[in-house]
């Protein structure tokens, strides 16, 4: 692959030093006692995970722009997918979702306060249209919130689909009614036209007799 040195995912992961990886896995676990302490510490770590995936997403956006990576296959340009698959320790699907979440935040589609801690859940919010996103914000409780579950978004999408199908069905029924109404009016128009023609003929004959 021109422009990139091709390595396996295992090799890409190995770029993290052994000591660094071990340190990250071990972390520093403090001895906690109260419920509030556990909640505070776990919430802090959970929020740091959110910050990490957002930062990675922003780097992916920057990489695409500065390395001129194309989303579509192009003989003259390296693709974003090729860069990810051959150089990074995760796949294209994950990279795409991370990038889309970062773009949504930086374009003010989603706020940091609304951003779920899971990038996969956050990505599901980015797939909503602006109208559906606004509707989701107006729900009680709002669907667009930091602790939303992926299942809730999936249920909302199913509801949207059902409503769209119902609307399409109603629209189809209305169209059929209008078509039948049009046919009825055309038939009446033809009947009236025929009656007018007959009246015109009768009047013409009467005038001829008077002459």
Tab-separated table of C-alpha atoms in Angstrom:
chain	number	residue	atom	x	y	z
A	1	UNK	CA	0.000	0.000	0.000
A	2	UNK	CA	1.693	3.150	-1.223
A	3	UNK	CA	2.122	5.855	1.405
A	4	UNK	CA	1.657	3.544	4.390
A	5	UNK	CA	3.826	0.856	5.878
A	6	UNK	CA	1.496	-2.106	6.192
A	7	UNK	CA	1.466	-3.747	9.608
A	8	UNK	CA	-0.887	-6.145	11.312
A	9	UNK	CA	-3.272	-5.058	14.044
A	10	UNK	CA	-1.184	-7.028	16.522
A	11	UNK	CA	1.893	-5.074	15.471
A	12	UNK	CA	-0.009	-1.803	15.737
A	13	UNK	CA	-1.068	-2.662	19.258
A	14	UNK	CA	2.486	-3.609	20.168
A	15	UNK	CA	3.544	-0.003	19.522
A	16	UNK	CA	2.258	0.664	23.018
A	17	UNK	CA	5.083	-0.270	25.336
A	18	UNK	CA	4.610	-3.217	27.626
A	19	UNK	CA	5.092	-1.118	30.737
A	20	UNK	CA	2.638	1.525	29.540
A	21	UNK	CA	-0.043	-1.045	28.819
A	22	UNK	CA	0.430	-2.737	32.175
A	23	UNK	CA	0.306	0.614	33.972
A	24	UNK	CA	-2.917	1.517	32.221
A	25	UNK	CA	-4.506	-1.800	33.086
A	26	UNK	CA	-3.435	-1.733	36.702
A	27	UNK	CA	-4.175	1.922	37.346
A	28	UNK	CA	-4.204	3.247	40.873
A	29	UNK	CA	-6.986	1.782	42.960
A	30	UNK	CA	-7.589	3.650	46.191
A	31	UNK	CA	-9.251	2.128	49.222
A	32	UNK	CA	-12.759	3.586	49.428
A	33	UNK	CA	-15.403	3.159	52.110
A	34	UNK	CA	-18.573	5.175	51.598
A	35	UNK	CA	-21.176	4.851	48.855
A	36	UNK	CA	-20.598	8.460	47.803
A	37	UNK	CA	-16.871	7.826	47.424
A	38	UNK	CA	-17.467	4.855	45.155
A	39	UNK	CA	-20.002	6.794	43.079
A	40	UNK	CA	-17.691	9.792	42.745
A	41	UNK	CA	-14.619	7.769	41.733
A	42	UNK	CA	-16.425	5.456	39.297
A	43	UNK	CA	-18.206	8.431	37.713
A	44	UNK	CA	-14.892	10.247	37.327
A	45	UNK	CA	-13.304	7.282	35.557
A	46	UNK	CA	-16.378	6.819	33.391
A	47	UNK	CA	-16.243	10.445	32.338
A	48	UNK	CA	-12.548	10.132	31.488
A	49	UNK	CA	-13.462	7.291	29.109
A	50	UNK	CA	-15.845	9.704	27.363
A	51	UNK	CA	-13.077	12.296	27.046
A	52	UNK	CA	-10.701	9.686	25.629
A	53	UNK	CA	-12.978	8.496	22.838
A	54	UNK	CA	-13.846	12.072	21.915
A	55	UNK	CA	-10.152	12.967	21.698
A	56	UNK	CA	-9.446	9.916	19.527
A	57	UNK	CA	-12.329	10.909	17.273
A	58	UNK	CA	-10.939	14.409	16.904
A	59	UNK	CA	-7.525	13.008	15.969
A	60	UNK	CA	-9.203	10.837	13.341
A	61	UNK	CA	-10.956	13.891	11.881
A	62	UNK	CA	-7.645	15.741	11.834
A	63	UNK	CA	-5.852	12.774	10.243
A	64	UNK	CA	-8.407	12.567	7.464
A	65	UNK	CA	-8.048	16.258	6.702
A	66	UNK	CA	-4.262	16.593	6.935
A	67	UNK	CA	-3.407	13.261	5.320
A	68	UNK	CA	-6.065	13.886	2.650
A	69	UNK	CA	-7.692	10.526	3.224
A	70	UNK	CA	-10.690	9.805	1.028
A	71	UNK	CA	-13.853	8.085	2.252
A	72	UNK	CA	-14.314	6.600	-1.233
A	73	UNK	CA	-11.922	4.400	-3.147
A	74	UNK	CA	-9.640	6.634	-5.171
A	75	UNK	CA	-6.581	5.512	-7.155
A	76	UNK	CA	-4.882	8.839	-6.496
A	77	UNK	CA	-5.576	9.058	-2.768
A	78	UNK	CA	-5.227	6.782	0.208
A	79	UNK	CA	-8.549	5.923	1.813
A	80	UNK	CA	-9.493	6.524	5.409
A	81	UNK	CA	-10.407	2.832	5.701
A	82	UNK	CA	-6.954	1.716	4.502
A	83	UNK	CA	-5.218	4.032	6.956
A	84	UNK	CA	-7.256	2.648	9.836
A	85	UNK	CA	-7.062	-1.020	8.873
A	86	UNK	CA	-3.305	-1.024	8.275
A	87	UNK	CA	-2.034	1.424	10.876
A	88	UNK	CA	-4.392	1.580	13.861
A	89	UNK	CA	-5.235	-0.987	16.557
A	90	UNK	CA	-8.987	-0.963	15.807
A	91	UNK	CA	-11.177	-1.445	12.767
A	92	UNK	CA	-12.799	0.939	10.320
A	93	UNK	CA	-16.270	0.646	11.848
A	94	UNK	CA	-15.017	1.804	15.246
A	95	UNK	CA	-12.957	4.600	13.670
A	96	UNK	CA	-15.920	5.785	11.594
A	97	UNK	CA	-18.163	5.970	14.662
A	98	UNK	CA	-15.540	7.791	16.721
A	99	UNK	CA	-15.028	10.293	13.919
A	100	UNK	CA	-18.744	10.929	13.496
A	101	UNK	CA	-19.201	11.545	17.224
A	102	UNK	CA	-16.327	14.042	17.265
A	103	UNK	CA	-17.754	15.826	14.231
A	104	UNK	CA	-21.194	16.009	15.870
A	105	UNK	CA	-19.744	17.603	19.017
A	106	UNK	CA	-17.507	20.059	17.165
A	107	UNK	CA	-20.380	21.081	14.866
A	108	UNK	CA	-22.646	21.639	17.893
A	109	UNK	CA	-25.028	18.857	16.885
A	110	UNK	CA	-24.438	17.301	20.316
A	111	UNK	CA	-23.185	19.089	23.414
A	112	UNK	CA	-20.631	17.655	25.829
A	113	UNK	CA	-23.320	17.597	28.518
A	114	UNK	CA	-25.505	15.400	26.295
A	115	UNK	CA	-22.729	13.035	25.212
A	116	UNK	CA	-23.085	9.439	26.448
A	117	UNK	CA	-20.019	7.787	27.923
A	118	UNK	CA	-20.116	5.015	25.302
A	119	UNK	CA	-18.956	6.022	21.827
A	120	UNK	CA	-21.260	3.375	20.298
A	121	UNK	CA	-24.282	4.881	22.069
A	122	UNK	CA	-23.181	8.416	21.178
A	123	UNK	CA	-22.854	7.362	17.548
A	124	UNK	CA	-26.472	6.176	17.521
A	125	UNK	CA	-27.531	9.732	18.413
A	126	UNK	CA	-25.546	11.088	15.450
A	127	UNK	CA	-27.609	8.925	13.072
A	128	UNK	CA	-30.816	10.809	13.957
A	129	UNK	CA	-32.019	13.531	11.597
A	130	UNK	CA	-32.154	17.105	12.966
A	131	UNK	CA	-35.954	16.848	13.317
A	132	UNK	CA	-35.774	13.526	15.121
A	133	UNK	CA	-32.954	14.795	17.331
A	134	UNK	CA	-35.067	17.777	18.352
A	135	UNK	CA	-38.016	15.484	19.054
A	136	UNK	CA	-35.733	13.274	21.156
A	137	UNK	CA	-34.670	16.312	23.197
A	138	UNK	CA	-38.300	17.189	23.928
A	139	UNK	CA	-39.140	13.775	25.358
A	140	UNK	CA	-39.682	13.341	29.083
A	141	UNK	CA	-37.080	12.452	30.125
A	142	UNK	CA	-35.039	13.716	27.167
A	143	UNK	CA	-33.596	10.917	25.067
A	144	UNK	CA	-30.514	13.015	24.287
A	145	UNK	CA	-28.723	12.778	27.609
A	146	UNK	CA	-25.461	11.479	29.024
A	147	UNK	CA	-26.919	8.377	30.716
A	148	UNK	CA	-29.148	7.249	27.843
A	149	UNK	CA	-28.950	3.557	27.021
A	150	UNK	CA	-28.447	2.235	23.532
A	151	UNK	CA	-31.678	0.229	23.834
A	152	UNK	CA	-33.639	3.439	24.429
A	153	UNK	CA	-32.332	4.966	21.210
A	154	UNK	CA	-33.099	1.751	19.319
A	155	UNK	CA	-36.667	1.803	20.672
A	156	UNK	CA	-37.029	5.451	19.615
A	157	UNK	CA	-35.850	4.585	16.091
A	158	UNK	CA	-38.355	1.726	15.893
A	159	UNK	CA	-41.107	4.109	16.967
A	160	UNK	CA	-40.084	6.584	14.249
A	161	UNK	CA	-40.159	3.797	11.661
A	162	UNK	CA	-43.626	2.660	12.761
A	163	UNK	CA	-44.941	6.220	12.618
A	164	UNK	CA	-43.450	6.710	9.154
A	165	UNK	CA	-45.045	3.490	7.923
A	166	UNK	CA	-48.377	4.480	9.452
A	167	UNK	CA	-48.157	7.906	7.850
A	168	UNK	CA	-47.296	6.321	4.520
A	169	UNK	CA	-50.292	4.001	4.881
A	170	UNK	CA	-52.581	6.913	5.731
A	171	UNK	CA	-51.133	8.886	2.832
A	172	UNK	CA	-51.715	5.958	0.484
A	173	UNK	CA	-55.304	5.630	1.686
A	174	UNK	CA	-55.865	9.364	1.183
A	175	UNK	CA	-54.413	9.214	-2.332
A	176	UNK	CA	-56.736	6.357	-3.263
A	177	UNK	CA	-59.693	8.334	-1.935
A	178	UNK	CA	-58.646	11.343	-3.985
A	179	UNK	CA	-58.219	9.203	-7.098
A	180	UNK	CA	-61.723	7.765	-6.679
A	181	UNK	CA	-63.117	11.264	-6.096
A	182	UNK	CA	-61.365	12.505	-9.238
A	183	UNK	CA	-62.808	9.651	-11.295
A	184	UNK	CA	-66.278	10.472	-9.969
A	185	UNK	CA	-65.891	14.156	-10.850
A	186	UNK	CA	-64.581	13.313	-14.333
A	187	UNK	CA	-67.588	11.044	-14.903
A	188	UNK	CA	-69.930	13.827	-13.769
A	189	UNK	CA	-68.080	16.310	-15.987
A	190	UNK	CA	-68.484	14.029	-19.005
A	191	UNK	CA	-72.155	13.565	-18.192
A	192	UNK	CA	-72.695	17.336	-17.848
A	193	UNK	CA	-70.755	17.951	-21.066
A	194	UNK	CA	-72.968	15.441	-22.883
A	195	UNK	CA	-76.099	17.078	-21.500
A	196	UNK	CA	-74.868	20.531	-22.590
A	197	UNK	CA	-74.140	19.189	-26.067
A	198	UNK	CA	-77.657	17.728	-26.278
A	199	UNK	CA	-79.183	21.005	-25.108
A	200	UNK	CA	-77.152	22.945	-27.709
A	201	UNK	CA	-78.403	20.569	-30.415
A	202	UNK	CA	-82.001	20.969	-29.270
A	203	UNK	CA	-81.679	24.766	-29.252
A	204	UNK	CA	-80.145	24.733	-32.750
A	205	UNK	CA	-82.986	22.604	-34.085
A	206	UNK	CA	-85.594	24.895	-32.499
A	207	UNK	CA	-83.986	27.953	-34.094
A	208	UNK	CA	-83.975	26.270	-37.513
A	209	UNK	CA	-87.708	25.519	-37.217
A	210	UNK	CA	-88.443	29.136	-36.351
A	211	UNK	CA	-86.729	30.253	-39.538
